[in-house]
PDB file of C-alpha atoms in Angstrom:
ATOM      1  CA  MET V 118      50.699  33.169-110.338  1.00  0.00           C
ATOM      2  CA  ALA V 119      46.684  33.450-109.456  1.00  0.00           C
ATOM      3  CA  THR V 120      44.842  35.381-111.993  1.00  0.00           C
ATOM      4  CA  ASN V 121      42.586  37.633-110.140  1.00  0.00           C
ATOM      5  CA  THR V 122      40.234  40.294-111.850  1.00  0.00           C
ATOM      6  CA  PRO V 123      41.680  43.606-111.067  1.00  0.00           C
ATOM      7  CA  LEU V 124      39.328  46.178-108.934  1.00  0.00           C
ATOM      8  CA  ARG V 125      38.137  49.136-110.541  1.00  0.00           C
ATOM      9  CA  LEU V 126      35.959  50.782-107.872  1.00  0.00           C
ATOM     10  CA  LEU V 127      34.553  54.397-107.627  1.00  0.00           C
ATOM     11  CA  ALA V 128      33.102  56.243-105.028  1.00  0.00           C
ATOM     12  CA  GLU V 129      30.762  59.080-105.023  1.00  0.00           C
ATOM     13  CA  ASP V 130      29.036  58.794-101.640  1.00  0.00           C
ATOM     14  CA  SER V 131      29.854  57.506 -98.260  1.00  0.00           C
ATOM     15  CA  GLU V 132      28.225  53.892 -98.875  1.00  0.00           C
ATOM     16  CA  ASP V 133      30.615  53.739-101.870  1.00  0.00           C
ATOM     17  CA  LEU V 134      33.705  54.750 -99.893  1.00  0.00           C
ATOM     18  CA  LYS V 135      33.114  52.200 -97.202  1.00  0.00           C
ATOM     19  CA  ILE V 136      33.493  49.675 -99.960  1.00  0.00           C
ATOM     20  CA  ILE V 137      36.684  51.115-101.017  1.00  0.00           C
ATOM     21  CA  SER V 138      37.946  51.659 -97.728  1.00  0.00           C
ATOM     22  CA  ALA V 139      37.328  47.786 -96.813  1.00  0.00           C
ATOM     23  CA  ALA V 140      39.319  47.153-100.080  1.00  0.00           C
ATOM     24  CA  VAL V 141      42.348  49.024 -99.054  1.00  0.00           C
ATOM     25  CA  GLN V 142      42.368  48.243 -95.392  1.00  0.00           C
ATOM     26  CA  ASP V 143      46.015  47.417 -94.486  1.00  0.00           C
ATOM     27  CA  CYS V 144      47.507  48.470 -97.815  1.00  0.00           C
ATOM     28  CA  VAL V 145      51.062  50.015 -97.391  1.00  0.00           C
ATOM     29  CA  ILE V 146      52.446  53.024 -99.135  1.00  0.00           C
ATOM     30  CA  LYS V 147      55.881  54.002 -99.262  1.00  0.00           C
ATOM     31  CA  ALA V 148      56.125  58.051 -98.426  1.00  0.00           C
ATOM     32  CA  GLU V 149      57.442  58.646-101.717  1.00  0.00           C
ATOM     33  CA  ASN V 150      54.469  57.432-103.393  1.00  0.00           C
ATOM     34  CA  ILE V 151      52.292  59.866-101.707  1.00  0.00           C
ATOM     35  CA  ARG V 152      51.318  63.014-104.066  1.00  0.00           C
ATOM     36  CA  PHE V 153      48.999  65.903-103.981  1.00  0.00           C
ATOM     37  CA  GLU V 154      48.979  67.704-107.471  1.00  0.00           C
ATOM     38  CA  ARG V 155      47.551  70.998-106.442  1.00  0.00           C
ATOM     39  CA  SER V 156      46.967  72.393-110.142  1.00  0.00           C
ATOM     40  CA  GLN V 157      44.940  69.008-111.016  1.00  0.00           C
ATOM     41  CA  ARG V 158      43.346  69.196-107.313  1.00  0.00           C
ATOM     42  CA  ARG V 159      44.277  65.440-107.196  1.00  0.00           C
ATOM     43  CA  PHE V 160      45.813  63.455-104.315  1.00  0.00           C
ATOM     44  CA  ALA V 161      46.842  60.143-105.352  1.00  0.00           C
ATOM     45  CA  LEU V 162      48.630  57.224-103.280  1.00  0.00           C
ATOM     46  CA  GLU V 163      50.439  54.375-105.187  1.00  0.00           C
ATOM     47  CA  VAL V 164      49.780  51.607-102.585  1.00  0.00           C
ATOM     48  CA  ASN V 165      50.137  47.735-102.117  1.00  0.00           C
ATOM     49  CA  ARG V 166      46.889  46.527-101.635  1.00  0.00           C
ATOM     50  CA  PHE V 167      46.326  43.077 -99.446  1.00  0.00           C
ATOM     51  CA  ARG V 168      43.639  41.307-101.424  1.00  0.00           C
ATOM     52  CA  TRP V 169      41.189  40.510 -98.638  1.00  0.00           C
ATOM     53  CA  GLU V 170      38.795  39.298-101.351  1.00  0.00           C
ATOM     54  CA  ASP V 171      41.303  36.543-102.179  1.00  0.00           C
ATOM     55  CA  ALA V 172      42.444  35.733 -98.528  1.00  0.00           C
ATOM     56  CA  ALA V 173      39.171  34.760 -97.622  1.00  0.00           C
ATOM     57  CA  ASN V 174      39.015  31.893 -99.503  1.00  0.00           C
ATOM     58  CA  LYS V 175      42.628  30.411 -98.588  1.00  0.00           C
ATOM     59  CA  GLY V 176      43.728  28.536 -95.602  1.00  0.00           C
ATOM     60  CA  LYS V 177      45.366  30.187 -92.800  1.00  0.00           C
ATOM     61  CA  ARG V 178      48.993  29.091 -94.011  1.00  0.00           C
ATOM     62  CA  ALA V 179      48.429  29.510 -97.603  1.00  0.00           C
ATOM     63  CA  PRO V 180      50.133  32.345 -99.365  1.00  0.00           C
ATOM     64  CA  LYS V 181      48.306  35.423-100.144  1.00  0.00           C
ATOM     65  CA  THR V 182      48.449  38.192-102.536  1.00  0.00           C
ATOM     66  CA  ARG V 183      49.202  41.841-102.726  1.00  0.00           C
ATOM     67  CA  VAL V 184      48.531  43.688-105.760  1.00  0.00           C
ATOM     68  CA  ARG V 185      49.879  47.392-106.720  1.00  0.00           C
ATOM     69  CA  SER V 186      46.974  49.836-107.029  1.00  0.00           C
ATOM     70  CA  LEU V 187      46.365  53.584-107.381  1.00  0.00           C
ATOM     71  CA  LEU V 188      44.214  55.336-104.997  1.00  0.00           C
ATOM     72  CA  ALA V 189      43.030  58.817-106.250  1.00  0.00           C
ATOM     73  CA  PHE V 190      41.022  61.768-104.998  1.00  0.00           C
ATOM     74  CA  ASP V 191      39.919  64.364-107.250  1.00  0.00           C
ATOM     75  CA  GLY V 192      38.628  67.559-106.498  1.00  0.00           C
ATOM     76  CA  VAL V 193      40.823  68.094-103.534  1.00  0.00           C
ATOM     77  CA  LEU V 194      40.858  71.775-102.203  1.00  0.00           C
ATOM     78  CA  SER V 195      43.570  71.224 -99.553  1.00  0.00           C
ATOM     79  CA  VAL V 196      45.653  68.691 -97.498  1.00  0.00           C
ATOM     80  CA  LYS V 197      46.499  68.592 -93.716  1.00  0.00           C
ATOM     81  CA  THR V 198      48.647  65.679 -92.435  1.00  0.00           C
ATOM     82  CA  ARG V 199      49.373  64.552 -88.703  1.00  0.00           C
ATOM     83  CA  GLY V 200      52.135  61.809 -88.167  1.00  0.00           C
ATOM     84  CA  VAL V 201      52.514  61.352 -92.105  1.00  0.00           C
ATOM     85  CA  THR V 202      55.522  62.984 -93.851  1.00  0.00           C
ATOM     86  CA  ARG V 203      57.192  62.706 -96.766  1.00  0.00           C
ATOM     87  CA  SER V 204      60.539  63.693 -95.447  1.00  0.00           C
ATOM     88  CA  ASP V 205      61.817  60.138 -95.124  1.00  0.00           C
ATOM     89  CA  PRO V 206      60.986  58.524 -98.594  1.00  0.00           C
ATOM     90  CA  ASP V 207      61.499  54.909 -97.357  1.00  0.00           C
ATOM     91  CA  MET V 208      58.957  55.148 -94.771  1.00  0.00           C
ATOM     92  CA  VAL V 209      56.118  53.029 -94.970  1.00  0.00           C
ATOM     93  CA  TYR V 210      52.868  53.542 -93.626  1.00  0.00           C
ATOM     94  CA  SER V 211      49.933  51.095 -93.322  1.00  0.00           C
ATOM     95  CA  LEU V 212      46.471  52.507 -94.071  1.00  0.00           C
ATOM     96  CA  LEU V 213      43.783  51.320 -91.808  1.00  0.00           C
ATOM     97  CA  ALA V 214      40.555  53.076 -92.983  1.00  0.00           C
ATOM     98  CA  ILE V 215      39.089  55.871 -94.926  1.00  0.00           C
ATOM     99  CA  ALA V 216      36.215  58.154 -93.868  1.00  0.00           C
ATOM    100  CA  PHE V 217      34.107  60.870 -95.281  1.00  0.00           C
ATOM    101  CA  GLU V 218      32.110  63.715 -93.247  1.00  0.00           C
ATOM    102  CA  PRO V 219      29.935  65.808 -95.419  1.00  0.00           C
ATOM    103  CA  ASP V 220      29.835  69.654 -94.911  1.00  0.00           C
ATOM    104  CA  GLN V 221      26.881  71.121 -93.775  1.00  0.00           C
ATOM    105  CA  ASP V 222      26.437  72.409 -97.540  1.00  0.00           C
ATOM    106  CA  PRO V 223      26.884  69.239 -99.727  1.00  0.00           C
ATOM    107  CA  PRO V 224      28.304  68.066-101.861  1.00  0.00           C
ATOM    108  CA  GLY V 225      31.913  68.891-100.224  1.00  0.00           C
ATOM    109  CA  GLY V 226      33.226  67.669 -97.175  1.00  0.00           C
ATOM    110  CA  THR V 227      36.095  65.983 -95.385  1.00  0.00           C
ATOM    111  CA  VAL V 228      37.769  62.834 -96.247  1.00  0.00           C
ATOM    112  CA  ARG V 229      40.032  61.195 -93.532  1.00  0.00           C
ATOM    113  CA  LEU V 230      42.693  58.557 -94.354  1.00  0.00           C
ATOM    114  CA  HIS V 231      43.535  56.824 -90.978  1.00  0.00           C
ATOM    115  CA  PHE V 232      47.093  55.165 -90.879  1.00  0.00           C
ATOM    116  CA  ALA V 233      48.632  52.857 -88.132  1.00  0.00           C
ATOM    117  CA  GLY V 234      50.644  54.558 -85.485  1.00  0.00           C
ATOM    118  CA  ASP V 235      48.027  57.008 -85.184  1.00  0.00           C
ATOM    119  CA  GLY V 236      48.867  59.088 -88.464  1.00  0.00           C
ATOM    120  CA  GLU V 237      46.389  60.963 -90.412  1.00  0.00           C
ATOM    121  CA  VAL V 238      45.537  62.541 -93.664  1.00  0.00           C
ATOM    122  CA  GLU V 239      42.943  65.140 -93.878  1.00  0.00           C
ATOM    123  CA  LEU V 240      41.401  66.175 -97.420  1.00  0.00           C
ATOM    124  CA  ALA V 241      39.081  68.989 -97.890  1.00  0.00           C
ATOM    125  CA  VAL V 242      37.078  68.105-101.078  1.00  0.00           C
ATOM    126  CA  GLU V 243      34.604  70.213-103.151  1.00  0.00           C
ATOM    127  CA  VAL V 244      32.798  66.665-103.905  1.00  0.00           C
ATOM    128  CA  LEU V 245      33.536  62.956-103.073  1.00  0.00           C
ATOM    129  CA  ASP V 246      35.176  61.528-105.923  1.00  0.00           C
ATOM    130  CA  VAL V 247      37.293  58.465-105.079  1.00  0.00           C
ATOM    131  CA  THR V 248      39.020  55.877-107.439  1.00  0.00           C
ATOM    132  CA  LEU V 249      40.781  52.745-106.938  1.00  0.00           C
ATOM    133  CA  LEU V 250      42.296  50.926-109.727  1.00  0.00           C
ATOM    134  CA  ASP V 251      44.304  47.649-109.432  1.00  0.00           C
ATOM    135  CA  SER V 252      47.362  46.953-111.838  1.00  0.00           C
ATOM    136  CA  ASP V 253      48.368  43.577-113.105  1.00  0.00           C
ATOM    137  CA  TYR V 254      51.233  43.360-111.016  1.00  0.00           C
ATOM    138  CA  GLU V 255      50.674  40.976-108.091  1.00  0.00           C
ATOM    139  CA  TRP V 256      52.739  38.830-105.955  1.00  0.00           C
ATOM    140  CA  THR V 257      52.366  36.311-103.246  1.00  0.00           C
ATOM    141  CA  THR V 258      53.083  36.996 -99.414  1.00  0.00           C
ATOM    142  CA  ARG V 259      52.909  35.181 -96.472  1.00  0.00           C
ATOM    143  CA  HIS V 260      53.080  38.291 -94.236  1.00  0.00           C
ATOM    144  CA  THR V 261      49.720  39.094 -92.513  1.00  0.00           C
ATOM    145  CA  PRO V 262      49.297  42.821 -92.112  1.00  0.00           C
ATOM    146  CA  GLN V 263      50.217  44.652 -89.117  1.00  0.00           C
ATOM    147  CA  HIS V 264      48.516  47.631 -87.471  1.00  0.00           C
ATOM    148  CA  ASP V 265      50.978  48.389 -84.769  1.00  0.00           C
ATOM    149  CA  ARG V 266      53.985  50.017 -86.364  1.00  0.00           C
ATOM    150  CA  ARG V 267      55.703  51.578 -89.156  1.00  0.00           C
ATOM    151  CA  ARG V 268      58.491  49.851 -90.868  1.00  0.00           C
ATOM    152  CA  ARG V 269      61.292  50.761 -92.946  1.00  0.00           C
TER     153      ARG V 269
END
């Protein structure tokens, strides 16, 4: 197995968040791995992240890798969802992008997680505080990320 350096990224502004958004593009998440810990004001997702930074250096047919990662948002005041539910714990969602819209009165705002199939999670945050942490668990995959459908 290739030994890649695990990513450890923090975002405290929109520019930082663009980097994390690019890193998690096409990650897949089982519905059971989406959590809002209201008392801690934390929204967390355990994701299987496609290593875009690794794939760019390999040929088209060469195996690519995914890594298990934690994507966490702190200072979350409320969560709204559209087309994303935990009712079927085996449902798999593909995350396409993350965006931040600041409030008129900073540092708070709205974080939007956009999923394939027109799903969205909206987080009202008191401040932008996002963490992406890769684990040591990685594996090879020959599958190229798809955006058009949900899979079980």
